[in-house]
Structures are given as C-alpha cells and as structure tokens.
Amino acid sequence: MPPQSLKIDNARYIITVDPERRIIQDGSILIENGSVSRVGKAAALANARADRVIDARNFVVTPGFLNGHMHISYAHAVRGIFPDNLGSPLSHVFKLQMAMTEEEEHATTLLGLVELVKNGTVCFVDPGSTKFPDACLQAYQDAGIRVILGDCVTDQEAPFPLPRYDTAEAVTRTLSFLKKWQGRLDGRIYAWAMPFSAETCSADLLRQLKRVADERSTCLTLHHNSGPQARKDSQARNGHTPTEYLESIGVLGPNVVLAHSLGVDDAEIECLARTGATVAMCPVTAAKGGRGVAEFGRMPELLAKRVKVALGCDSPNNSNHLDIVRAMNMAAIQYKDSRQDMRLIPAESALEMATLIGAQALGVGNEIGSIETGKRADLVLFDTQRPEWQTLFNPVNNLVYNADGRSVHTVIIDGRVVVDAHRQSFVDEPKLYAKVQEMGEKLLARTGTTFPRSRWQIV
Ligand SMILES: [Zn+2]
C-alpha cells in the first residue's frame, strides 16, 4: 500500500509541463491518495505535512515519461544478437517471438519493466506483442507501472509470421481482450485495439476495430509505414497514400495512434492534423535502422501542425535501449543535423513529447503527463549530484542534452514510490539477469538462430 501522503520537499527545480510550462525553483509537491494535491514554491508548502517526506534539494523533478511504442516481450532474451551488416532482422524477430514460452515471456517482461521504471518510464504501449498477458499480470502489478496492452491481430497474408485470424475472429478476440483487461490494477491497465498494420489487415477488419475502439472509449494503434516505397505500394493497392487510405476507410481519429510514421508527406500530415490522429515515433530505431530521417523524417512539420507526437523505443533489438531520456536526446539532435538547422526540435519540445504531448497522443493526457493539482502523481526525480548535471543553469537542456536515465533516482507512479534511490524492489536483478541469459541461449538453440557472436573473434 502506498503511504496516504508523500511530500517532495524543496526540489532544486520542478519542471511541471503545466499549461504555463512553469519551472519552479525550490519547489515542493504534496501527494495525497495517489494524486498531486499541491505544487508550488517550497515556502508556500512549508506547513504541508505528509507520511513520508523526500528531501529533494538536489533533485530535478519531471513528470513521469511515456513510451508510445515498446515491444516488451521478446527481445531481452536475445538482445544485441543481430550484426550491423544483417539488414532487416524482422523475419528472425517474429520467429523468435512466436517461439517464446509463457515462462520466458514472463521473465523477459520483468526485465523490460526493470529497465523501463529505472529509467523513469511510468506508462508504455506494448503494441500487441505480449502473447501471455495473464502470465505477466503479476509483473505489471509488482512493477506498479501503467501498461497499454492489446491483442495483435491480422487477417491477411504477411511477409513474416504474425497472429492471423478470420476477420470476425480477430474482432471477437479484440472485444474479449478489452472486456477482460480494461481498467485492471486500479486503472493502470489500458486495453486497446491492436491490428498490426494496414498491409496485414483488411479494410473491413480495420473499420470494425475502429468502431470497437470508439464504442468502448478506448484507442487503436497500428504500425504505419510511409515514405516513397510505401506510398507507391499503397497507391497501387488502393489508390491512396497510406495515411489517406486510413482516412478514406474511416479509421483515423483522435483515438488512433500510428506507430513510426516516418516519411509521411505534406498531404498525409494535413490528414493527421484534420482527423486528430496521433503518432508514436521511435527516433533511435529510425537512426539505428538507417531509415533515412534526414530524407523522410517529418517530426518538425508534424509538431508545427499540432499533431500529437509520442516517443517510443520500439524494442530492445531496435533502439536497443528502453531509455526515453536517450530517445528525447535523439529526437532533439537528429533534425538539427539532418536539416542543418539548430532551431529544430528544441529540448523543450523533446521533453513535451516524452511527457504531456505524449500522454495526450496516447489518450491519457487528462490523468498524467504534467505535474498539476488533480493529476495522478507520476513523477521522476533526477539526482543532480552527478558530473553530467554540472553545471546547472537550464534544467531542461541538461536533462535532454547532458543526462540519460542513469541519473533517475526516484520514480513515483500513482503516488507509490516504485524506484527508491535507484533501486526497485519487485525482483532480484542478478538472479533475473542469469535466468534471462540462459533462456536466450536456449531460445536461440531451439529456433536454430545463429549469428556470429561478434565481428571480432571472442577468444
Ligand atoms: Zn512495432
């Protein structure tokens, strides 16, 4: 049980991301029953008493981070196996994922959760890759994190192994998933419709799932490829660009989150702005995967049109880390370089995407994403007594350009301290590391997956 009340006292800075974007120097936050009940100058809250008081004089406090596209389930067992010269690893990815057992998925999920919360993530979208959510429920509960889950469905042929059903069965599965999962763990589980992509789902299935999401007041997410080749393929298939195709079949709206969305053109950006559909971009995946951010990335234009953009880490074999601070850094620097314009994606915009704008993109902006009275108390406390935080004049610049998740000292979700002085207490980490290493070795052997261990000889 969380303490009834908690006070973050005398923080060096509180970056609220509230409507005025106030940064409160020497600030305090009072948390009662899981929500922020007061936030302001420490002097103004001097008389506020709490069951537990955290001395925050060396801390920078931010809202908890959201990860808008994060396949949590498989990659930790085999992280780093793909050599750089492999090209797309997708066929191996899905083969490994399909082969995972319940026990393996539970352990890799636990490891993913450890990495997520210790780097300050309070809410993530798993785009339907968890096959055994029942087995993982205890892990979600123990970690205390918010999880957006769904059942990945397709009803068309795909170039790699994906869960494929009849259209009607895919809809029924989604309906029963929503019924079973929505609102569990005191509202920290959110269930969404999760068709894999427009290429692997019929228009009929997408339309029906959008209707289900609307009727159940929830969201829908799918992988969204764009760029010249995807546009050409889509034009040939249905006479539209990928984004306009979704609009033409009635599938875009404010409760639809398009993942990746690298390479949308101007008409597609207009289409997103017009319909209120949102995007979850994975800047590190795009860069590491050589997807051509310089040529195809449109994050500045999306933000200029007020399209809500969340950041994601995709998977531990894509980005390969689960650290949203590093994703913020990449988002903030990659457009400056690729367009030779330092004004693009200022540090504040990167932080907004990881917090308030990201929360709005994922339909939870009324609950979390900023530090405001009445919102759920999801907070990250960064320890500034570290070299990378010196010297400290502009806390947002220091966070986005100097720091990474390793200076996350304390994480609070729903008023509960889930990371305390860099430590989580829901799992024995060394034991888990050994277990997942062993599982990874067995999974590779079982699936006949072999790659050279390194380009350099391991002796
Ligand atoms: Zn994905």
XYZ file of C-alpha atoms and ligand atoms in Angstrom:
460
model
C 0.000 0.000 0.000
C 1.337 3.473 -0.809
C 1.586 5.911 2.056
C -1.505 8.081 2.273
C 0.593 11.153 1.668
C 4.025 11.945 0.324
C 5.863 15.239 0.096
C 8.627 16.020 -2.391
C 10.240 18.816 -0.453
C 12.332 21.731 -1.623
C 13.264 20.403 -5.069
C 16.005 22.268 -6.854
C 13.727 22.511 -9.881
C 10.273 21.143 -10.709
C 9.700 21.046 -14.468
C 5.916 20.953 -14.337
C 4.996 20.902 -18.080
C 1.766 22.548 -16.868
C -0.237 24.849 -19.208
C 2.136 27.765 -18.409
C 5.161 25.470 -18.635
C 6.364 26.700 -15.229
C 9.707 25.560 -13.915
C 9.558 26.024 -10.160
C 12.890 26.620 -8.440
C 12.924 25.480 -4.783
C 9.566 23.807 -5.215
C 7.532 21.248 -3.304
C 4.832 18.779 -4.260
C 2.258 17.254 -1.947
C 0.795 13.902 -2.986
C -2.357 12.562 -1.376
C -4.196 9.369 -2.314
C -2.074 8.935 -5.418
C -2.731 12.402 -6.832
C -0.897 15.708 -6.770
C -2.813 17.813 -4.259
C -0.473 20.816 -4.168
C 2.514 22.027 -6.161
C 4.337 25.339 -5.670
C 7.204 27.114 -4.004
C 8.626 25.230 -1.024
C 7.961 28.222 1.206
C 4.282 28.142 0.294
C 4.061 24.437 1.188
C 6.209 24.741 4.330
C 3.331 23.760 6.588
C 2.180 20.806 4.496
C 2.731 17.566 6.440
C 2.978 14.076 4.920
C 3.518 10.447 5.978
C 6.793 10.447 4.077
C 8.931 13.418 3.080
C 11.592 13.150 0.345
C 14.307 15.765 0.659
C 14.620 16.899 -2.970
C 17.124 19.737 -2.640
C 19.490 18.025 -5.100
C 16.771 16.780 -7.412
C 15.209 17.928 -10.651
C 11.620 16.682 -10.790
C 9.808 15.948 -14.044
C 6.521 14.272 -14.931
C 6.856 10.504 -15.495
C 7.749 9.510 -19.058
C 5.572 7.733 -21.595
C 6.851 5.244 -24.133
C 4.403 5.141 -27.044
C 5.687 2.055 -28.869
C 7.584 -0.569 -26.951
C 7.557 -4.288 -27.828
C 8.436 -5.536 -24.388
C 8.049 -9.255 -24.701
C 10.821 -10.981 -26.604
C 13.997 -9.083 -27.286
C 15.596 -9.009 -23.870
C 16.352 -12.721 -24.165
C 18.388 -12.165 -27.320
C 19.368 -8.505 -27.177
C 22.238 -7.468 -29.392
C 22.396 -10.670 -31.475
C 21.854 -9.040 -34.863
C 25.060 -7.943 -36.553
C 25.055 -4.496 -38.145
C 25.507 -5.980 -41.614
C 22.413 -8.192 -41.402
C 19.931 -5.774 -42.925
C 16.362 -6.098 -41.652
C 16.149 -8.613 -38.789
C 12.325 -8.768 -38.937
C 11.930 -12.378 -40.072
C 14.164 -13.533 -37.170
C 12.370 -11.220 -34.760
C 8.960 -12.720 -35.424
C 10.265 -16.278 -35.489
C 11.851 -15.826 -32.056
C 8.810 -14.059 -30.696
C 6.425 -16.776 -31.863
C 8.627 -19.452 -30.250
C 8.636 -17.950 -26.761
C 7.051 -19.811 -23.874
C 4.942 -18.334 -21.137
C 7.757 -18.587 -18.622
C 10.236 -16.940 -20.977
C 7.865 -14.102 -21.713
C 7.253 -13.506 -18.030
C 10.986 -13.253 -17.332
C 11.772 -11.001 -20.305
C 8.828 -8.794 -19.420
C 10.105 -8.465 -15.859
C 13.493 -7.447 -17.198
C 11.887 -4.937 -19.552
C 9.877 -3.484 -16.683
C 13.005 -3.118 -14.534
C 14.709 -1.207 -17.325
C 11.657 0.926 -18.046
C 10.924 2.045 -14.499
C 14.562 2.572 -13.556
C 14.835 4.976 -16.483
C 11.719 6.893 -15.473
C 9.012 5.395 -17.697
C 5.622 5.306 -15.986
C 3.442 4.212 -18.914
C 4.177 2.263 -22.088
C 2.331 0.876 -25.085
C 3.093 -2.731 -25.898
C 1.730 -2.976 -29.462
C 0.228 -6.412 -29.018
C 3.442 -8.388 -28.796
C 2.780 -9.950 -25.395
C 1.326 -13.410 -26.026
C 0.698 -14.328 -22.382
C -0.592 -11.241 -20.594
C -2.084 -13.407 -17.850
C 1.392 -14.660 -17.001
C 2.715 -11.099 -16.984
C -0.060 -9.548 -14.891
C 1.758 -10.100 -11.614
C 4.865 -8.459 -13.069
C 2.843 -5.390 -14.117
C 1.289 -5.263 -10.688
C 4.591 -5.619 -8.854
C 6.312 -3.000 -11.026
C 3.417 -0.617 -10.396
C 3.690 0.722 -13.949
C 0.880 1.724 -16.324
C 0.599 -0.648 -19.281
C -1.293 -0.204 -22.520
C -1.972 -3.686 -23.848
C -3.794 -5.319 -26.713
C -4.129 -8.473 -28.742
C -2.166 -8.194 -32.005
C -4.393 -9.304 -34.878
C -4.182 -9.579 -38.676
C -6.430 -11.201 -41.276
C -4.165 -11.023 -44.336
C -1.031 -12.729 -45.558
C 2.134 -11.185 -44.070
C 5.786 -11.498 -45.066
C 6.613 -12.696 -41.545
C 4.783 -14.886 -39.006
C 2.086 -12.863 -37.236
C -1.094 -13.975 -35.418
C -3.628 -14.345 -38.254
C -7.367 -14.956 -37.884
C -10.616 -14.701 -39.805
C -11.872 -11.138 -39.747
C -14.757 -11.983 -37.410
C -12.479 -13.915 -35.073
C -9.999 -11.024 -34.930
C -12.834 -8.702 -33.880
C -14.153 -11.149 -31.289
C -10.684 -11.608 -29.832
C -10.246 -7.849 -29.543
C -13.627 -7.441 -27.874
C -12.914 -10.114 -25.299
C -9.446 -8.691 -24.650
C -10.896 -5.246 -23.948
C -13.555 -6.704 -21.712
C -11.052 -8.715 -19.732
C -8.267 -6.157 -19.333
C -9.605 -2.615 -19.425
C -9.081 -0.799 -16.125
C -7.414 -3.606 -14.172
C -4.780 -2.890 -11.496
C -6.685 0.121 -10.191
C -6.931 1.579 -13.679
C -3.251 1.195 -14.542
C -4.004 -1.262 -17.352
C -5.453 0.205 -20.521
C -6.631 -2.159 -23.240
C -6.589 -1.044 -26.872
C -7.419 -2.490 -30.283
C -4.143 -3.512 -31.941
C -4.289 -4.521 -35.601
C -0.681 -4.993 -36.744
C -0.761 -2.768 -39.845
C -2.858 -1.702 -42.821
C -0.785 -4.027 -45.017
C -1.685 -7.081 -42.926
C -5.331 -6.237 -42.122
C -8.319 -5.860 -44.423
C -10.213 -2.560 -44.589
C -13.160 -4.402 -43.098
C -11.150 -5.508 -40.052
C -9.643 -2.054 -39.507
C -13.073 -0.434 -39.753
C -14.620 -2.865 -37.304
C -11.783 -2.445 -34.815
C -12.049 1.346 -35.028
C -15.758 1.020 -34.258
C -14.957 -1.210 -31.292
C -12.426 1.358 -30.000
C -14.981 4.168 -30.387
C -17.767 2.254 -28.680
C -15.526 1.234 -25.778
C -13.999 4.734 -25.445
C -10.544 3.357 -25.997
C -7.801 3.673 -28.613
C -6.394 1.758 -31.545
C -2.770 1.560 -32.613
C -1.104 0.087 -35.665
C 2.260 0.112 -37.406
C 2.278 2.792 -40.065
C 4.844 2.732 -42.810
C 5.132 5.588 -45.167
C 7.781 7.065 -47.426
C 8.094 6.764 -51.213
C 8.012 2.962 -51.485
C 5.090 2.549 -49.053
C 3.232 5.311 -50.916
C 3.839 3.605 -54.261
C 2.657 0.248 -52.908
C -0.380 1.811 -51.267
C -1.311 3.773 -54.420
C -1.117 0.552 -56.424
C -3.209 -1.342 -53.875
C -5.920 1.159 -53.073
C -5.267 4.437 -54.915
C -4.291 6.413 -51.797
C -1.234 7.268 -49.754
C -1.042 5.066 -46.618
C -2.396 7.800 -44.328
C -5.135 8.965 -46.698
C -6.144 5.350 -47.213
C -6.803 5.025 -43.476
C -8.847 8.224 -43.565
C -10.777 7.010 -46.634
C -11.896 3.878 -44.793
C -12.847 5.862 -41.682
C -10.063 4.618 -39.451
C -8.362 7.873 -38.444
C -9.389 9.899 -35.397
C -8.047 11.249 -32.096
C -8.089 7.738 -30.615
C -5.817 6.307 -33.308
C -2.044 6.139 -32.749
C 0.095 5.474 -35.807
C 3.456 3.974 -34.898
C 6.684 5.100 -36.600
C 5.053 7.225 -39.339
C 8.418 8.022 -40.858
C 8.107 9.573 -44.306
C 4.598 10.999 -44.292
C 4.210 13.677 -46.974
C 2.510 17.078 -46.653
C -0.918 15.761 -47.645
C -0.606 12.977 -45.078
C 0.394 15.464 -42.357
C -2.704 17.521 -43.232
C -4.738 14.357 -42.984
C -3.369 13.634 -39.476
C -3.973 17.228 -38.366
C -7.514 17.188 -39.792
C -8.532 13.916 -38.180
C -6.684 14.383 -34.872
C -4.888 11.056 -35.283
C -1.631 10.898 -33.337
C 1.762 9.312 -33.911
C 4.354 7.446 -31.864
C 7.797 7.988 -33.371
C 10.882 5.960 -32.491
C 13.851 8.252 -33.202
C 16.606 5.866 -32.112
C 15.132 2.945 -34.056
C 14.887 5.149 -37.130
C 18.507 6.269 -36.819
C 19.965 2.864 -35.965
C 17.892 1.163 -38.657
C 19.153 3.591 -41.308
C 15.600 4.594 -42.158
C 16.575 7.987 -43.535
C 15.433 10.544 -41.007
C 17.249 13.252 -42.986
C 15.232 12.488 -46.085
C 11.952 11.233 -44.657
C 11.604 12.413 -41.060
C 8.804 14.942 -40.567
C 8.705 15.440 -36.811
C 9.116 19.266 -37.044
C 6.271 19.535 -39.561
C 4.003 17.230 -37.528
C 4.584 19.309 -34.392
C 4.079 22.558 -36.343
C 0.635 21.269 -37.377
C -0.052 20.364 -33.738
C -0.192 16.655 -34.412
C 0.380 14.954 -31.039
C 3.638 13.039 -31.134
C 4.717 10.475 -28.530
C 8.205 8.964 -28.387
C 8.881 5.240 -28.402
C 11.823 2.844 -28.096
C 10.282 0.088 -30.280
C 12.182 -2.921 -28.944
C 15.416 -3.890 -27.227
C 16.660 -5.147 -30.584
C 15.754 -1.986 -32.473
C 16.642 1.026 -30.405
C 18.153 -1.170 -28.373
C 17.560 0.593 -25.084
C 14.405 1.461 -23.171
C 15.556 4.876 -22.021
C 13.233 7.698 -23.050
C 15.799 10.299 -21.986
C 18.071 8.976 -24.727
C 15.133 8.953 -27.150
C 14.486 12.614 -26.269
C 18.128 13.364 -26.947
C 17.991 11.692 -30.348
C 14.739 13.452 -31.270
C 16.263 16.798 -30.313
C 19.531 16.383 -32.187
C 18.766 14.347 -35.306
C 16.756 17.036 -37.085
C 19.236 19.768 -36.208
C 21.913 17.821 -38.014
C 19.918 16.403 -40.885
C 18.470 19.800 -41.824
C 21.476 21.831 -40.694
C 19.225 23.986 -38.547
C 19.846 24.199 -34.786
C 16.423 25.699 -34.125
C 14.583 22.449 -34.867
C 13.093 20.313 -32.035
C 14.254 22.371 -29.062
C 14.916 20.482 -25.825
C 11.529 21.636 -24.508
C 9.719 20.005 -27.455
C 11.567 16.740 -26.864
C 10.535 16.789 -23.197
C 6.918 17.586 -24.110
C 6.767 14.543 -26.394
C 8.031 12.327 -23.569
C 5.514 13.798 -21.110
C 2.378 15.889 -21.732
C 2.121 15.764 -25.536
C 2.972 12.059 -25.445
C 0.286 11.490 -22.818
C -2.220 13.350 -24.983
C -1.156 11.289 -28.006
C -1.866 8.135 -26.005
C -5.228 9.298 -24.672
C -4.083 9.668 -21.050
C -3.304 13.400 -21.048
C -6.048 14.123 -18.529
C -4.501 11.756 -15.992
C -0.726 12.098 -16.384
C 1.988 13.894 -18.390
C 2.340 17.022 -16.249
C 2.695 17.962 -12.601
C -0.569 19.700 -11.787
C -3.042 19.646 -8.948
C -5.568 16.876 -9.503
C -3.424 14.774 -11.823
C -2.157 11.342 -10.838
C 1.207 11.542 -9.092
C 3.576 10.057 -11.694
C 6.962 11.702 -11.156
C 10.668 11.243 -11.841
C 13.344 12.654 -9.542
C 16.765 13.110 -11.166
C 19.836 13.241 -8.948
C 21.872 16.279 -9.938
C 24.836 15.276 -7.768
C 26.467 13.696 -10.763
C 29.017 15.089 -13.218
C 26.671 15.122 -16.208
C 24.310 17.501 -14.410
C 27.078 20.082 -13.833
C 26.822 22.958 -14.178
C 23.146 23.561 -13.752
C 21.539 26.690 -15.148
C 18.960 25.317 -17.583
C 17.442 22.078 -16.233
C 15.630 21.197 -19.498
C 18.808 21.500 -21.574
C 20.750 19.491 -19.002
C 18.119 16.752 -18.989
C 17.842 16.404 -22.766
C 21.444 17.070 -23.824
C 23.615 16.026 -20.854
C 21.800 13.365 -18.882
C 20.366 9.919 -19.510
C 18.223 7.570 -17.461
C 21.075 6.613 -15.151
C 20.560 9.709 -13.046
C 16.952 8.710 -12.328
C 16.982 8.467 -8.531
C 13.327 8.020 -7.601
C 10.223 7.143 -9.607
C 6.692 7.577 -8.312
C 3.643 6.085 -10.042
C 0.134 6.705 -8.745
C 1.718 8.117 -5.586
C 3.686 4.937 -4.938
C 7.495 5.002 -4.874
C 8.472 2.262 -7.333
C 12.146 3.201 -7.666
C 13.766 4.432 -4.469
C 17.372 5.676 -4.509
C 17.996 3.899 -7.875
C 16.568 0.609 -6.545
C 13.425 -1.266 -7.434
C 12.186 -3.876 -5.011
C 9.958 -6.140 -7.094
C 12.596 -8.533 -8.427
C 16.079 -9.858 -7.613
C 18.013 -8.372 -10.537
C 21.169 -10.571 -10.634
C 19.024 -13.713 -10.480
C 16.772 -12.412 -13.245
C 19.742 -11.465 -15.449
C 21.170 -15.001 -15.181
C 17.798 -16.559 -15.891
C 17.140 -14.465 -18.997
C 20.667 -15.111 -20.323
C 20.067 -18.843 -20.028
C 16.648 -18.533 -21.627
C 18.128 -16.562 -24.515
C 20.735 -19.241 -25.173
C 18.048 -21.937 -25.165
C 15.708 -19.898 -27.372
C 18.435 -19.404 -29.982
C 19.300 -23.099 -29.966
C 15.651 -24.168 -30.160
C 14.866 -21.930 -33.119
C 18.139 -22.647 -34.925
C 19.007 -18.954 -34.834
C 22.734 -18.386 -35.158
C 24.747 -15.298 -35.841
C 28.434 -14.675 -35.455
C 28.762 -13.590 -31.832
C 30.837 -10.615 -32.820
C 32.640 -9.284 -35.873
C 35.716 -9.591 -33.664
C 36.800 -13.010 -32.554
C 35.803 -13.844 -28.972
C 38.646 -15.939 -27.561
Zn 6.379 -2.127 -33.556
